[in-house]
């Protein structure tokens, strides 16, 4: 009897999946692949159930004779092991980023005489309702908040991009690229940067934009996205205020706040020692972290301590002493910052921290040492990489150039060919 294989990467079964199974049964014995958590994440489908729960769900479906794990979104593992006669899939994978996966699968199966069957995708009210409900579930505070901790267990490095508005949030949420010969890739989390949030409001990054306004930005992003949010909490302010903010952020579904060990008028770290900045004492900052951890009500929320010793040129020993002290005070992660182009001091810090602490997540912001890849950082023990300001810096020069060109030409014709039609932007908004 011929074998028919289909891959499911879903927590909820809808008419579309049942339709595929019905067609599949006409061709032979049906094997369903359960896409692993790790690969689901790369396809922007964050799982809300475990792999074994999903396997059980698929086993219970009509006409399914076997369920196997699929650990590679490109099907290499399952095709190699099973050599199915047919691979069956909704024909929606002929378009968009997934078409590269289809092309790859076609090459693999045709090598041994296998075939792809494209079933017309089920565009129905009930299917879109299930999809919508899943996204809504993922955007709920209890799901969103714990997603960062889940990701830390599931992916080698949590790729985090800055968002400072609903629109930039949507870009981080939805950008998917074809990477590594057909595999898809996307960002895992969002960074709500104090620098970009302030800049977007035309204000300096000196804790002038108050928490109410920062929360408004977070809420704008949350309303249209599902990915976990890491907030740049600056110094955390007064400890008496910080404890309230921890509760508010938890309630909203923010996953982590990063606070930096500076005090007084905070200036952006990229200024380094060009401006006067005061580092907080180990005792004070440890007490702030401990107070925040005590105020926290959920297990999921993370308070991450950011160390400014390298920025302020206080040396490696100071940075490491602080890292161990802040971890002992209860910090759930350490962010080490540097404004050097050479990553040597970041690597040294990570290697020496990891000699003694194998577990506490390390966060880095490679704005200056931007030649270093995520893989290289991960090999030094880094768990979260934050691209802290690139979307803002990308948009600004283009907006300014456009304004200048319209002023010069006294009309907009000259710039129009460079602009995205508004209907394409609206499509991004409508889809969610
Ligand atoms: C931010 O994005 O606001 C940061 C990171 O704090 S940095 O600007 O590099 O200090
Ligand atoms: Mg900042």
GROMACS .gro file of C-alpha atoms in nm, residues 44-376:
model
  333
   44UNK     CA    1   0.584   3.204   1.337
   45UNK     CA    2   0.342   2.952   1.483
   46UNK     CA    3   0.416   2.955   1.852
   47UNK     CA    4   0.280   2.635   2.013
   48UNK     CA    5   0.034   2.659   2.301
   49UNK     CA    6   0.042   2.281   2.357
   50UNK     CA    7   0.331   2.039   2.403
   51UNK     CA    8   0.469   1.814   2.130
   52UNK     CA    9   0.321   1.506   2.296
   53UNK     CA   10  -0.021   1.672   2.331
   54UNK     CA   11  -0.015   1.755   1.962
   55UNK     CA   12   0.089   1.401   1.867
   56UNK     CA   13  -0.200   1.262   2.070
   57UNK     CA   14  -0.440   1.505   1.905
   58UNK     CA   15  -0.327   1.403   1.555
   59UNK     CA   16  -0.351   1.030   1.645
   60UNK     CA   17  -0.716   1.076   1.735
   61UNK     CA   18  -0.807   1.212   1.390
   62UNK     CA   19  -1.003   1.005   1.138
   63UNK     CA   20  -0.797   0.806   0.889
   64UNK     CA   21  -0.458   0.864   1.055
   65UNK     CA   22  -0.261   0.542   1.083
   66UNK     CA   23   0.065   0.677   1.226
   67UNK     CA   24   0.205   0.997   1.379
   68UNK     CA   25   0.577   1.079   1.378
   69UNK     CA   26   0.784   1.376   1.492
   70UNK     CA   27   0.911   1.609   1.222
   71UNK     CA   28   1.219   1.794   1.342
   72UNK     CA   29   1.301   1.979   1.023
   73UNK     CA   30   1.060   2.219   0.855
   74UNK     CA   31   1.219   2.124   0.522
   75UNK     CA   32   1.107   1.760   0.572
   76UNK     CA   33   1.462   1.621   0.534
   77UNK     CA   34   1.438   1.392   0.836
   78UNK     CA   35   1.096   1.243   0.763
   79UNK     CA   36   1.149   1.204   0.390
   80UNK     CA   37   1.479   1.031   0.449
   81UNK     CA   38   1.328   0.796   0.708
   82UNK     CA   39   0.994   0.721   0.541
   83UNK     CA   40   1.031   0.781   0.167
   84UNK     CA   41   0.657   0.852   0.140
   85UNK     CA   42   0.500   0.801  -0.201
   86UNK     CA   43   0.303   1.122  -0.160
   87UNK     CA   44   0.342   1.443   0.036
   88UNK     CA   45   0.010   1.619   0.069
   89UNK     CA   46  -0.028   1.987   0.163
   90UNK     CA   47  -0.269   2.281   0.119
   91UNK     CA   48  -0.188   2.463  -0.206
   92UNK     CA   49  -0.124   2.786  -0.009
   93UNK     CA   50   0.239   2.673   0.015
   94UNK     CA   51   0.284   2.748  -0.354
   95UNK     CA   52   0.306   3.116  -0.263
   96UNK     CA   53   0.500   3.338  -0.025
   97UNK     CA   54   0.789   3.231   0.195
   98UNK     CA   55   0.661   2.871   0.215
   99UNK     CA   56   0.708   2.818  -0.159
  100UNK     CA   57   1.079   2.764  -0.092
  101UNK     CA   58   0.988   2.476   0.139
  102UNK     CA   59   0.766   2.327  -0.131
  103UNK     CA   60   1.045   2.353  -0.391
  104UNK     CA   61   1.286   2.182  -0.153
  105UNK     CA   62   1.040   1.900  -0.078
  106UNK     CA   63   0.970   1.851  -0.448
  107UNK     CA   64   1.341   1.806  -0.513
  108UNK     CA   65   1.372   1.551  -0.232
  109UNK     CA   66   1.074   1.336  -0.330
  110UNK     CA   67   1.130   1.344  -0.703
  111UNK     CA   68   1.474   1.189  -0.644
  112UNK     CA   69   1.304   0.858  -0.560
  113UNK     CA   70   0.985   0.896  -0.767
  114UNK     CA   71   0.765   1.048  -0.494
  115UNK     CA   72   0.504   1.312  -0.566
  116UNK     CA   73   0.350   1.622  -0.413
  117UNK     CA   74  -0.028   1.656  -0.394
  118UNK     CA   75  -0.154   2.013  -0.352
  119UNK     CA   76  -0.503   2.024  -0.208
  120UNK     CA   77  -0.698   2.348  -0.259
  121UNK     CA   78  -0.657   2.547   0.064
  122UNK     CA   79  -0.977   2.572   0.266
  123UNK     CA   80  -1.065   2.943   0.285
  124UNK     CA   81  -1.371   2.924   0.507
  125UNK     CA   82  -1.522   3.128   0.786
  126UNK     CA   83  -1.457   2.850   1.038
  127UNK     CA   84  -1.090   2.813   0.937
  128UNK     CA   85  -1.020   3.185   0.968
  129UNK     CA   86  -1.208   3.189   1.298
  130UNK     CA   87  -0.981   2.915   1.439
  131UNK     CA   88  -0.670   3.101   1.316
  132UNK     CA   89  -0.795   3.425   1.467
  133UNK     CA   90  -0.879   3.258   1.798
  134UNK     CA   91  -0.531   3.106   1.816
  135UNK     CA   92  -0.367   3.444   1.761
  136UNK     CA   93  -0.596   3.603   2.017
  137UNK     CA   94  -0.505   3.334   2.268
  138UNK     CA   95  -0.135   3.399   2.212
  139UNK     CA   96  -0.185   3.770   2.270
  140UNK     CA   97  -0.342   3.713   2.613
  141UNK     CA   98  -0.118   3.827   2.900
  142UNK     CA   99  -0.076   3.480   3.055
  143UNK     CA  100   0.044   3.329   2.725
  144UNK     CA  101   0.254   3.622   2.611
  145UNK     CA  102   0.430   3.675   2.943
  146UNK     CA  103   0.565   3.320   2.974
  147UNK     CA  104   0.666   3.297   2.611
  148UNK     CA  105   1.012   3.448   2.670
  149UNK     CA  106   1.100   3.185   2.930
  150UNK     CA  107   0.965   2.916   2.694
  151UNK     CA  108   1.175   3.051   2.409
  152UNK     CA  109   1.487   3.047   2.623
  153UNK     CA  110   1.437   2.671   2.657
  154UNK     CA  111   1.347   2.616   2.294
  155UNK     CA  112   1.580   2.819   2.073
  156UNK     CA  113   1.958   2.861   2.076
  157UNK     CA  114   1.928   3.239   2.080
  158UNK     CA  115   1.621   3.462   2.123
  159UNK     CA  116   1.638   3.706   1.832
  160UNK     CA  117   1.486   4.031   1.951
  161UNK     CA  118   1.405   4.337   1.741
  162UNK     CA  119   1.306   4.683   1.861
  163UNK     CA  120   0.949   4.804   1.818
  164UNK     CA  121   0.829   5.152   1.911
  165UNK     CA  122   0.474   5.156   1.771
  166UNK     CA  123   0.195   4.930   1.652
  167UNK     CA  124   0.334   4.941   1.298
  168UNK     CA  125   0.693   4.853   1.390
  169UNK     CA  126   0.548   4.584   1.618
  170UNK     CA  127   0.369   4.438   1.316
  171UNK     CA  128   0.693   4.436   1.119
  172UNK     CA  129   0.867   4.242   1.396
  173UNK     CA  130   0.568   4.011   1.432
  174UNK     CA  131   0.527   3.930   1.065
  175UNK     CA  132   0.861   3.954   0.889
  176UNK     CA  133   0.956   3.606   0.769
  177UNK     CA  134   1.249   3.536   0.542
  178UNK     CA  135   1.379   3.240   0.358
  179UNK     CA  136   1.711   3.151   0.515
  180UNK     CA  137   1.956   2.859   0.494
  181UNK     CA  138   1.840   2.704   0.166
  182UNK     CA  139   1.469   2.728   0.213
  183UNK     CA  140   1.429   2.721   0.592
  184UNK     CA  141   1.222   3.008   0.720
  185UNK     CA  142   1.328   3.249   0.990
  186UNK     CA  143   1.173   3.530   1.194
  187UNK     CA  144   1.223   3.732   1.511
  188UNK     CA  145   1.129   3.578   1.845
  189UNK     CA  146   1.069   3.880   2.065
  190UNK     CA  147   1.040   4.260   2.077
  191UNK     CA  148   1.247   4.521   2.257
  192UNK     CA  149   1.069   4.837   2.360
  193UNK     CA  150   1.373   5.061   2.366
  194UNK     CA  151   1.380   5.379   2.575
  195UNK     CA  152   1.596   5.541   2.306
  196UNK     CA  153   1.355   5.467   2.021
  197UNK     CA  154   1.039   5.530   2.223
  198UNK     CA  155   1.180   5.872   2.324
  199UNK     CA  156   1.312   5.949   1.974
  200UNK     CA  157   0.976   5.864   1.820
  201UNK     CA  158   0.827   6.131   2.043
  202UNK     CA  159   1.103   6.377   1.950
  203UNK     CA  160   1.240   6.367   2.306
  204UNK     CA  161   1.586   6.293   2.450
  205UNK     CA  162   1.654   5.952   2.607
  206UNK     CA  163   1.681   6.077   2.967
  207UNK     CA  164   1.383   5.907   3.132
  208UNK     CA  165   1.177   6.211   3.031
  209UNK     CA  166   0.908   6.001   2.862
  210UNK     CA  167   0.722   5.883   3.170
  211UNK     CA  168   0.600   5.533   3.250
  212UNK     CA  169   0.239   5.611   3.158
  213UNK     CA  170   0.352   5.700   2.810
  214UNK     CA  171   0.584   5.397   2.784
  215UNK     CA  172   0.292   5.173   2.886
  216UNK     CA  173   0.081   5.332   2.614
  217UNK     CA  174   0.346   5.239   2.355
  218UNK     CA  175   0.355   4.882   2.488
  219UNK     CA  176  -0.022   4.862   2.472
  220UNK     CA  177  -0.026   4.986   2.112
  221UNK     CA  178   0.219   4.708   2.022
  222UNK     CA  179   0.034   4.446   2.225
  223UNK     CA  180  -0.297   4.518   2.062
  224UNK     CA  181  -0.174   4.400   1.723
  225UNK     CA  182   0.094   4.139   1.800
  226UNK     CA  183   0.160   3.821   2.000
  227UNK     CA  184   0.538   3.802   2.045
  228UNK     CA  185   0.693   3.849   2.388
  229UNK     CA  186   0.800   4.196   2.495
  230UNK     CA  187   1.118   4.295   2.675
  231UNK     CA  188   1.095   4.646   2.815
  232UNK     CA  189   1.392   4.876   2.848
  233UNK     CA  190   1.317   4.997   3.201
  234UNK     CA  191   1.611   5.243   3.214
  235UNK     CA  192   1.727   5.269   3.578
  236UNK     CA  193   1.395   5.136   3.708
  237UNK     CA  194   1.353   5.472   3.885
  238UNK     CA  195   1.299   5.483   4.259
  239UNK     CA  196   1.266   5.139   4.416
  240UNK     CA  197   0.935   5.252   4.567
  241UNK     CA  198   0.807   5.316   4.214
  242UNK     CA  199   0.977   5.017   4.052
  243UNK     CA  200   0.778   4.765   4.258
  244UNK     CA  201   0.451   4.911   4.131
  245UNK     CA  202   0.576   4.906   3.774
  246UNK     CA  203   0.674   4.539   3.803
  247UNK     CA  204   0.314   4.453   3.895
  248UNK     CA  205   0.175   4.665   3.611
  249UNK     CA  206   0.406   4.508   3.353
  250UNK     CA  207   0.323   4.157   3.470
  251UNK     CA  208  -0.048   4.229   3.453
  252UNK     CA  209  -0.013   4.359   3.099
  253UNK     CA  210   0.173   4.048   2.986
  254UNK     CA  211   0.521   4.198   2.940
  255UNK     CA  212   0.779   3.917   2.972
  256UNK     CA  213   1.080   4.100   3.108
  257UNK     CA  214   1.211   4.436   3.218
  258UNK     CA  215   1.578   4.522   3.192
  259UNK     CA  216   1.701   4.782   3.438
  260UNK     CA  217   2.047   4.935   3.431
  261UNK     CA  218   2.277   5.004   3.724
  262UNK     CA  219   2.289   5.379   3.675
  263UNK     CA  220   2.152   5.650   3.897
  264UNK     CA  221   2.062   6.018   3.870
  265UNK     CA  222   1.995   6.163   3.527
  266UNK     CA  223   2.037   5.865   3.296
  267UNK     CA  224   2.182   5.934   2.953
  268UNK     CA  225   2.192   5.685   2.668
  269UNK     CA  226   2.480   5.436   2.694
  270UNK     CA  227   2.595   5.501   2.340
  271UNK     CA  228   2.734   5.836   2.471
  272UNK     CA  229   2.964   5.634   2.700
  273UNK     CA  230   3.198   5.860   2.899
  274UNK     CA  231   3.133   6.165   2.674
  275UNK     CA  232   2.858   6.265   2.921
  276UNK     CA  233   2.853   6.252   3.299
  277UNK     CA  234   2.680   5.935   3.417
  278UNK     CA  235   2.677   5.783   3.763
  279UNK     CA  236   2.675   5.412   3.829
  280UNK     CA  237   2.461   5.289   4.115
  281UNK     CA  238   2.628   5.106   4.404
  282UNK     CA  239   2.610   4.727   4.409
  283UNK     CA  240   2.415   4.743   4.737
  284UNK     CA  241   2.149   4.989   4.614
  285UNK     CA  242   2.096   4.819   4.281
  286UNK     CA  243   2.084   4.472   4.438
  287UNK     CA  244   1.819   4.601   4.679
  288UNK     CA  245   1.616   4.736   4.386
  289UNK     CA  246   1.629   4.398   4.209
  290UNK     CA  247   1.536   4.213   4.528
  291UNK     CA  248   1.242   4.447   4.590
  292UNK     CA  249   1.121   4.394   4.234
  293UNK     CA  250   1.144   4.016   4.269
  294UNK     CA  251   0.955   4.031   4.596
  295UNK     CA  252   0.677   4.237   4.440
  296UNK     CA  253   0.642   4.002   4.143
  297UNK     CA  254   0.337   3.776   4.153
  298UNK     CA  255   0.377   3.541   3.855
  299UNK     CA  256   0.661   3.293   3.800
  300UNK     CA  257   0.704   3.394   3.439
  301UNK     CA  258   0.811   3.757   3.461
  302UNK     CA  259   1.184   3.830   3.443
  303UNK     CA  260   1.384   4.113   3.592
  304UNK     CA  261   1.712   4.142   3.407
  305UNK     CA  262   2.005   4.343   3.545
  306UNK     CA  263   2.201   4.552   3.298
  307UNK     CA  264   2.560   4.625   3.382
  308UNK     CA  265   2.717   4.950   3.264
  309UNK     CA  266   3.073   4.893   3.392
  310UNK     CA  267   3.221   4.845   3.044
  311UNK     CA  268   3.033   5.147   2.905
  312UNK     CA  269   3.163   5.362   3.192
  313UNK     CA  270   3.513   5.209   3.165
  314UNK     CA  271   3.515   5.068   3.516
  315UNK     CA  272   3.670   4.743   3.400
  316UNK     CA  273   3.596   4.377   3.360
  317UNK     CA  274   3.640   4.281   3.726
  318UNK     CA  275   3.378   4.537   3.828
  319UNK     CA  276   3.139   4.407   3.560
  320UNK     CA  277   3.180   4.047   3.677
  321UNK     CA  278   3.151   4.132   4.046
  322UNK     CA  279   2.828   4.312   3.972
  323UNK     CA  280   2.696   4.028   3.757
  324UNK     CA  281   2.737   3.774   4.037
  325UNK     CA  282   2.601   4.016   4.300
  326UNK     CA  283   2.292   4.100   4.093
  327UNK     CA  284   2.227   3.732   4.019
  328UNK     CA  285   2.253   3.659   4.391
  329UNK     CA  286   2.002   3.941   4.453
  330UNK     CA  287   1.753   3.754   4.233
  331UNK     CA  288   1.811   3.890   3.880
  332UNK     CA  289   1.669   3.649   3.621
  333UNK     CA  290   1.925   3.748   3.360
  334UNK     CA  291   2.227   3.970   3.301
  335UNK     CA  292   2.263   4.219   3.020
  336UNK     CA  293   2.618   4.325   2.951
  337UNK     CA  294   2.663   4.632   2.735
  338UNK     CA  295   2.961   4.765   2.543
  339UNK     CA  296   3.013   5.041   2.290
  340UNK     CA  297   3.337   4.905   2.150
  341UNK     CA  298   3.350   4.788   1.791
  342UNK     CA  299   3.570   4.499   1.897
  343UNK     CA  300   3.361   4.230   2.069
  344UNK     CA  301   3.658   4.105   2.275
  345UNK     CA  302   3.535   4.249   2.606
  346UNK     CA  303   3.186   4.108   2.553
  347UNK     CA  304   3.329   3.765   2.475
  348UNK     CA  305   3.558   3.780   2.779
  349UNK     CA  306   3.272   3.879   3.007
  350UNK     CA  307   3.045   3.602   2.876
  351UNK     CA  308   3.315   3.334   2.893
  352UNK     CA  309   3.416   3.429   3.248
  353UNK     CA  310   3.054   3.459   3.366
  354UNK     CA  311   2.973   3.120   3.215
  355UNK     CA  312   3.270   2.957   3.395
  356UNK     CA  313   3.079   3.008   3.719
  357UNK     CA  314   2.718   3.040   3.608
  358UNK     CA  315   2.597   2.804   3.339
  359UNK     CA  316   2.230   2.895   3.353
  360UNK     CA  317   2.145   3.261   3.405
  361UNK     CA  318   2.052   3.405   3.064
  362UNK     CA  319   2.294   3.657   2.915
  363UNK     CA  320   2.160   3.942   2.702
  364UNK     CA  321   2.364   4.153   2.461
  365UNK     CA  322   2.293   4.450   2.233
  366UNK     CA  323   2.533   4.431   1.938
  367UNK     CA  324   2.490   4.784   1.802
  368UNK     CA  325   2.862   4.869   1.803
  369UNK     CA  326   3.004   4.518   1.761
  370UNK     CA  327   2.757   4.451   1.481
  371UNK     CA  328   2.988   4.228   1.276
  372UNK     CA  329   2.937   3.945   1.524
  373UNK     CA  330   2.674   3.688   1.432
  374UNK     CA  331   2.407   3.546   1.661
  375UNK     CA  332   2.574   3.203   1.635
  376UNK     CA  333   2.908   3.343   1.750
   0.00000   0.00000   0.00000
